[in-house]
């Protein structure tokens, strides 16, 4: 039987750090509230396009796997903050990498995009459609954040990481997963101003309004990640105590603690990055995975559990068995251009553009709501 081993991994974190104190300069919030309610102290703000972060992370992942870009058959670009909608961003990454000949697709399931993308690529490798795939989790949320809304503005950050998977006959890699979606609650996390509904509709480009019911999302996230993890462990035939490390989506340290508690896993077995990066949506799990490897927290043949949750409301949990190799085959020296500005300056620039253009979303506030009424039949 064919499996898909993870043979390369790499990350790209933008250097500019936005602290809780920075946020308190323009929002009615403070370090104590953010720290106690979310576990977050800092997050990163990117000075470059998302595809540039994806390029750097991918070059590191390819070097780690000992591969050239032309060896890749498929690029899956997991994100919900695309530089452009058409053409897709995976094609921009393919072009920048010189991965000529690779298929290139975007996957958007919000915060679960990397893991949904990993499932897609894994299935294509295991069924023989492709031999080698690059899976990216990348976000540039800062560009479309609703920076006036303290309920969501304090929670998110930018970042990127990528993995390479390759066909193997050894039983390794992604062995079981559960994917799902609580679509009945999809309107509690919605970004208005982004998508065809708002195009040519009298909306000033750049305006963003987030509908964000934090406490409801919190409950659904705990439920979704817990249920998906239980199902995944059952499918894999693995008991919770056999898991060596949990690499979860990191939207809030209290969500992670609740999921770990219900799963019967101690927090010592959870790899946390939320305090320094906040919620990087699709980038969160792969960045945590890369850092867990770099910090020696993943051992040969480790059993890993990766639960995640996002807008949609999408949910998933992945069970991965690591292989033998824990160190990169080679190292890339590619890095981002230097950032001349502070994170607060970058955010202030985004906010200033919005203020100049003004808000015009109010008129189409409920323009797009999907209902379940059947279409009329003839
Ligand atoms: C957003 C979140 C941190 C709020 O925490 P919470 O414990 O649910 O909220 P609380 O009930 O403690 O606090 C709500 C109050 O804090 C206020 N508040 C919200 N954001 C605040 C901020 N940044 N600073 C200060 N106060 C804030 C609210 O206005 C509200 O005030 P009110 O009670 O006077 O109306 C939490 O619900 C959460 O993390 N949800 C998950 C959201 C998420 O990350 N989703 C992404 C997809 S996974």
XYZ file of C-alpha atoms and ligand atoms in Angstrom:
426
model
C 0.000 0.000 0.000
C 1.192 3.542 -0.722
C 1.519 6.129 2.048
C 2.738 9.749 2.052
C 5.717 10.526 4.285
C 6.460 14.068 5.452
C 9.996 14.570 4.140
C 10.334 18.368 4.276
C 9.209 21.194 6.519
C 9.923 24.901 6.754
C 8.425 28.111 8.062
C 8.522 31.845 7.409
C 7.592 34.202 10.213
C 7.491 37.923 9.375
C 9.778 39.786 11.780
C 7.529 42.667 12.949
C 6.044 41.927 16.403
C 2.733 43.487 17.484
C 2.366 43.416 21.277
C -0.763 43.656 23.413
C 0.436 47.114 24.452
C 0.577 48.113 20.755
C -3.066 47.054 20.337
C -4.046 49.111 23.381
C -2.793 52.256 21.602
C -5.838 52.212 19.290
C -8.322 49.768 20.867
C -10.122 49.785 24.194
C -8.255 46.766 25.502
C -5.281 45.906 27.690
C -2.558 43.333 28.150
C -4.270 41.775 31.169
C -7.576 41.123 29.310
C -5.896 39.686 26.230
C -3.477 37.523 28.231
C -6.039 36.092 30.643
C -8.815 35.552 28.032
C -6.621 34.209 25.186
C -3.065 33.405 26.359
C -1.722 35.755 23.658
C 1.116 38.220 24.261
C 2.330 38.934 20.721
C 1.591 38.261 17.072
C 3.416 39.004 13.797
C 2.429 41.496 11.102
C 3.764 40.901 7.597
C 5.377 43.614 5.492
C 5.179 41.450 2.336
C 2.506 39.671 0.299
C 1.371 36.250 1.475
C 2.950 34.529 -1.524
C 6.381 35.861 -0.499
C 6.044 34.213 2.915
C 4.867 31.056 1.139
C 7.905 31.180 -1.161
C 10.392 31.402 1.732
C 8.676 28.649 3.755
C 8.480 26.430 0.645
C 12.170 26.907 -0.191
C 13.032 25.774 3.350
C 10.688 22.783 3.098
C 12.136 21.760 -0.288
C 15.731 22.022 0.988
C 14.745 20.005 4.051
C 13.416 17.265 1.755
C 16.522 17.481 -0.454
C 14.354 18.325 -3.474
C 14.248 20.936 -6.234
C 11.066 22.843 -7.019
C 10.804 20.968 -10.342
C 10.496 17.682 -8.404
C 7.070 18.750 -7.078
C 3.924 17.446 -8.830
C 1.311 19.344 -6.815
C 1.101 22.567 -4.785
C -1.781 22.937 -2.350
C -2.022 26.478 -0.991
C -4.124 26.541 2.188
C -5.309 30.010 3.190
C -8.229 32.385 3.582
C -6.258 35.566 2.845
C -5.361 35.288 -0.815
C -3.312 38.032 -2.441
C -5.802 37.818 -5.333
C -8.850 35.652 -5.972
C -8.302 35.226 -9.718
C -5.868 33.843 -10.681
C -5.376 31.586 -7.695
C -2.386 32.136 -5.424
C -1.007 28.608 -5.746
C -0.177 29.484 -9.361
C 1.799 32.535 -8.167
C 3.753 30.283 -5.812
C 4.358 27.726 -8.567
C 5.691 30.523 -10.798
C 7.892 32.073 -8.095
C 9.358 28.700 -7.111
C 9.872 27.638 -10.727
C 7.921 24.459 -9.936
C 7.110 24.088 -13.632
C 4.820 21.170 -14.276
C 3.260 21.160 -10.794
C -0.511 21.301 -10.465
C -1.462 24.296 -8.318
C -4.622 24.659 -6.261
C -5.908 26.885 -3.450
C -7.864 25.411 -0.559
C -9.930 27.705 1.635
C -11.609 26.301 4.710
C -10.367 29.217 6.858
C -8.292 28.145 9.870
C -8.420 24.471 8.839
C -7.148 25.162 5.286
C -3.707 23.645 5.835
C -5.134 20.427 7.260
C -7.879 20.138 4.630
C -5.158 20.770 2.033
C -2.974 18.126 3.641
C -5.856 15.621 3.398
C -6.282 16.504 -0.294
C -2.587 16.131 -1.117
C -2.249 12.991 1.008
C -5.155 11.340 -0.833
C -3.656 12.277 -4.213
C -0.273 10.812 -3.271
C -1.797 7.666 -1.799
C -3.946 7.022 -4.875
C -1.036 7.552 -7.260
C -2.270 10.773 -8.884
C 0.948 12.543 -7.821
C 4.200 11.409 -6.185
C 5.366 14.561 -4.411
C 3.323 17.441 -3.074
C 4.008 20.738 -1.337
C 1.333 21.753 1.173
C 1.354 25.325 2.440
C -0.511 27.004 5.302
C -0.216 30.788 4.977
C -2.104 33.840 6.195
C -1.934 37.580 5.799
C -4.958 38.346 7.947
C -3.627 41.765 8.968
C -4.519 43.206 5.540
C -8.210 42.470 5.894
C -8.636 42.609 9.645
C -11.479 44.771 10.966
C -9.062 46.777 13.073
C -11.858 48.715 14.823
C -13.343 45.533 16.276
C -11.525 44.625 19.488
C -13.441 41.328 19.655
C -11.380 39.927 16.766
C -8.528 42.391 16.114
C -6.507 41.226 19.126
C -6.676 37.537 18.175
C -4.974 37.149 14.801
C -1.499 37.299 13.288
C 0.352 36.568 10.034
C 2.697 33.675 9.240
C 3.435 30.684 7.056
C 4.792 27.151 7.024
C 4.962 24.365 4.456
C 5.545 20.628 4.279
C 6.628 18.282 1.490
C 5.032 14.850 1.296
C 6.302 11.965 -0.820
C 4.990 8.538 -1.771
C 6.432 5.676 0.261
C 5.601 2.019 0.941
C 6.298 2.526 4.658
C 3.307 3.019 6.908
C 3.878 6.633 7.909
C 2.392 10.122 7.580
C -1.307 10.965 7.743
C -3.060 7.706 8.673
C -6.495 8.869 9.860
C -8.492 12.056 9.817
C -11.968 13.451 10.403
C -13.270 16.450 8.474
C -16.538 18.254 9.105
C -18.437 21.536 9.100
C -21.107 23.087 11.365
C -22.582 25.043 8.462
C -25.729 25.959 10.407
C -23.534 28.316 12.455
C -21.578 29.708 9.497
C -22.799 33.283 9.990
C -21.186 33.681 13.441
C -17.778 34.133 11.794
C -18.067 36.114 8.590
C -15.828 38.664 6.886
C -17.891 41.187 4.956
C -16.171 43.108 2.192
C -14.212 40.172 0.725
C -15.708 38.217 -2.173
C -17.795 38.642 -5.321
C -20.892 39.671 -3.329
C -19.123 42.928 -2.533
C -17.541 43.511 -5.937
C -19.190 46.189 -8.103
C -21.641 46.716 -5.236
C -20.773 50.193 -4.117
C -18.331 48.903 -1.569
C -15.137 50.846 -1.242
C -12.277 48.453 -1.788
C -10.483 47.898 1.477
C -13.525 48.131 3.736
C -13.865 45.181 6.026
C -16.446 44.338 8.658
C -16.149 41.184 10.689
C -19.160 39.446 12.209
C -17.493 37.608 15.062
C -19.383 35.988 17.928
C -16.334 34.986 19.994
C -18.080 33.166 22.854
C -20.211 31.052 20.449
C -17.207 30.248 18.258
C -15.352 29.263 21.429
C -18.007 26.678 22.375
C -18.260 25.269 18.868
C -14.459 25.072 18.583
C -14.162 23.012 21.761
C -17.002 20.723 20.644
C -15.713 20.354 17.067
C -12.073 19.694 17.901
C -13.009 17.289 20.709
C -15.503 15.264 18.634
C -13.229 15.134 15.589
C -10.280 13.989 17.727
C -12.295 11.194 19.355
C -13.444 9.971 15.924
C -9.936 10.158 14.474
C -8.361 8.218 17.347
C -11.057 5.541 16.981
C -10.404 5.296 13.219
C -6.651 5.008 13.851
C -7.140 2.448 16.642
C -4.978 4.589 18.911
C -5.755 5.457 22.547
C -5.362 9.055 23.717
C -2.571 8.067 26.106
C -0.548 6.722 23.162
C -0.392 10.201 21.588
C 3.090 11.680 22.026
C 2.294 15.256 21.039
C -0.772 17.330 20.174
C -0.130 20.053 17.588
C -3.442 21.926 17.670
C -4.901 24.961 15.969
C -4.212 27.865 18.324
C -7.138 30.296 18.507
C -7.124 30.625 22.282
C -5.132 28.821 25.014
C -8.387 28.162 26.903
C -9.880 26.365 23.869
C -6.767 24.183 23.674
C -6.873 23.410 27.413
C -10.532 22.378 27.168
C -9.909 20.147 24.128
C -6.901 18.507 25.847
C -8.932 17.938 29.008
C -11.848 16.290 27.176
C -9.420 14.166 25.155
C -7.703 13.058 28.384
C -4.352 14.516 27.346
C -2.131 16.517 29.728
C -1.024 19.997 28.610
C 2.620 18.816 28.769
C 1.819 16.870 25.608
C 0.530 19.959 23.761
C 2.786 22.203 21.695
C 1.780 25.846 22.220
C 2.664 28.849 20.071
C -0.417 30.976 20.803
C 1.441 33.207 23.281
C 3.898 34.452 20.642
C 1.988 34.199 17.345
C -1.731 34.456 18.222
C -4.104 32.780 15.761
C -2.463 32.570 12.330
C -5.457 30.716 10.908
C -4.212 28.213 8.284
C -0.559 28.810 9.221
C -1.013 27.903 12.871
C -0.731 24.113 12.771
C 2.169 23.881 10.285
C 4.170 26.585 12.090
C 3.631 24.751 15.404
C 4.662 21.484 13.720
C 7.889 22.981 12.346
C 8.749 24.552 15.708
C 8.008 21.324 17.592
C 10.548 19.617 15.292
C 13.085 22.408 15.704
C 12.723 22.231 19.495
C 13.169 18.445 19.569
C 9.640 17.792 20.813
C 8.911 15.295 18.034
C 10.831 12.017 18.271
C 11.284 9.317 15.635
C 8.015 7.414 15.000
C 6.060 9.874 17.177
C 2.268 9.698 17.211
C 0.790 13.150 16.608
C -2.739 14.527 16.850
C -3.655 17.770 15.045
C -7.151 19.127 15.776
C -8.334 22.376 14.191
C -11.351 24.627 13.768
C -12.263 27.630 11.622
C -14.859 29.751 9.866
C -17.493 27.717 8.071
C -17.532 26.476 10.796
C -15.058 23.851 9.599
C -13.484 21.306 11.913
C -11.008 18.473 11.637
C -8.515 16.318 13.470
C -5.558 14.533 11.883
C -3.552 11.579 13.195
C 0.023 11.499 11.881
C 2.784 9.004 12.531
C 6.195 10.564 12.063
C 9.025 8.697 10.304
C 12.660 8.275 11.352
C 14.243 11.497 10.106
C 14.020 14.551 12.381
C 16.606 16.820 10.788
C 16.654 18.591 7.408
C 18.617 17.029 4.542
C 19.719 20.490 3.470
C 19.135 24.109 4.539
C 18.017 27.031 2.358
C 19.373 30.525 2.960
C 16.340 32.223 1.378
C 14.767 34.825 3.652
C 12.311 37.718 3.502
C 13.546 41.208 2.616
C 14.186 43.232 5.788
C 11.265 45.091 7.354
C 11.944 48.788 7.894
C 8.778 49.460 9.898
C 7.433 48.451 13.278
C 4.381 46.208 13.415
C 2.346 49.096 14.834
C 3.400 51.291 11.898
C 2.289 48.569 9.471
C -1.088 48.271 11.211
C -1.496 52.041 11.409
C -0.943 52.225 7.633
C -3.710 49.680 7.013
C -6.033 51.514 9.407
C -5.255 54.860 7.793
C -6.226 53.585 4.329
C -9.521 52.384 5.712
C -10.224 55.659 7.499
C -9.570 57.678 4.343
C -11.897 55.531 2.245
C -14.639 55.364 4.837
C -17.134 52.612 5.456
C -19.748 51.746 2.907
C -20.658 48.206 3.883
C -23.604 49.105 6.065
C -25.994 49.230 3.090
C -25.353 45.631 2.104
C -24.996 44.285 5.590
C -27.278 41.327 4.993
C -26.889 41.081 1.225
C -25.617 37.569 1.333
C -27.258 34.987 3.500
C -27.728 31.450 2.304
C -31.008 29.881 3.349
C -32.323 26.360 3.061
C -35.552 27.049 1.207
C -35.883 24.669 -1.743
C -35.935 26.215 -5.209
C -39.347 26.345 -6.878
C -40.014 23.282 -8.986
C -41.723 23.379 -12.348
C -13.060 36.217 21.802
C -12.815 35.562 23.142
C -11.358 35.689 23.526
C -13.667 36.239 24.209
O -13.492 35.579 25.421
P -14.780 35.157 26.249
O -14.296 34.535 27.488
O -15.643 34.327 25.367
O -15.481 36.516 26.458
P -15.891 37.137 27.821
O -17.278 36.699 28.076
O -14.886 36.881 28.849
O -15.809 38.672 27.520
C -16.686 39.283 26.682
C -16.582 40.748 27.057
O -15.255 41.190 26.800
C -15.312 42.307 25.927
N -14.182 42.226 25.028
C -14.104 41.610 23.829
N -12.904 41.790 23.299
C -12.191 42.525 24.182
C -10.887 43.018 24.184
N -10.031 42.806 23.153
N -10.468 43.739 25.246
C -11.290 43.987 26.265
N -12.550 43.536 26.327
C -12.999 42.804 25.285
C -16.607 42.146 25.199
O -17.051 43.412 24.733
C -17.503 41.626 26.260
O -17.911 42.676 27.092
P -19.375 42.728 27.744
O -19.456 41.505 28.605
O -19.353 44.008 28.476
O -20.313 42.682 26.595
C -13.181 34.057 23.049
O -14.567 33.929 22.981
C -12.546 33.347 21.886
O -11.348 33.194 21.825
N -13.357 32.817 20.960
C -12.849 32.070 19.830
C -12.712 32.967 18.692
C -11.747 32.548 17.639
O -10.574 32.589 17.787
N -12.208 32.165 16.475
C -11.388 31.941 15.344
C -11.709 30.698 14.651
S -11.103 29.307 15.512
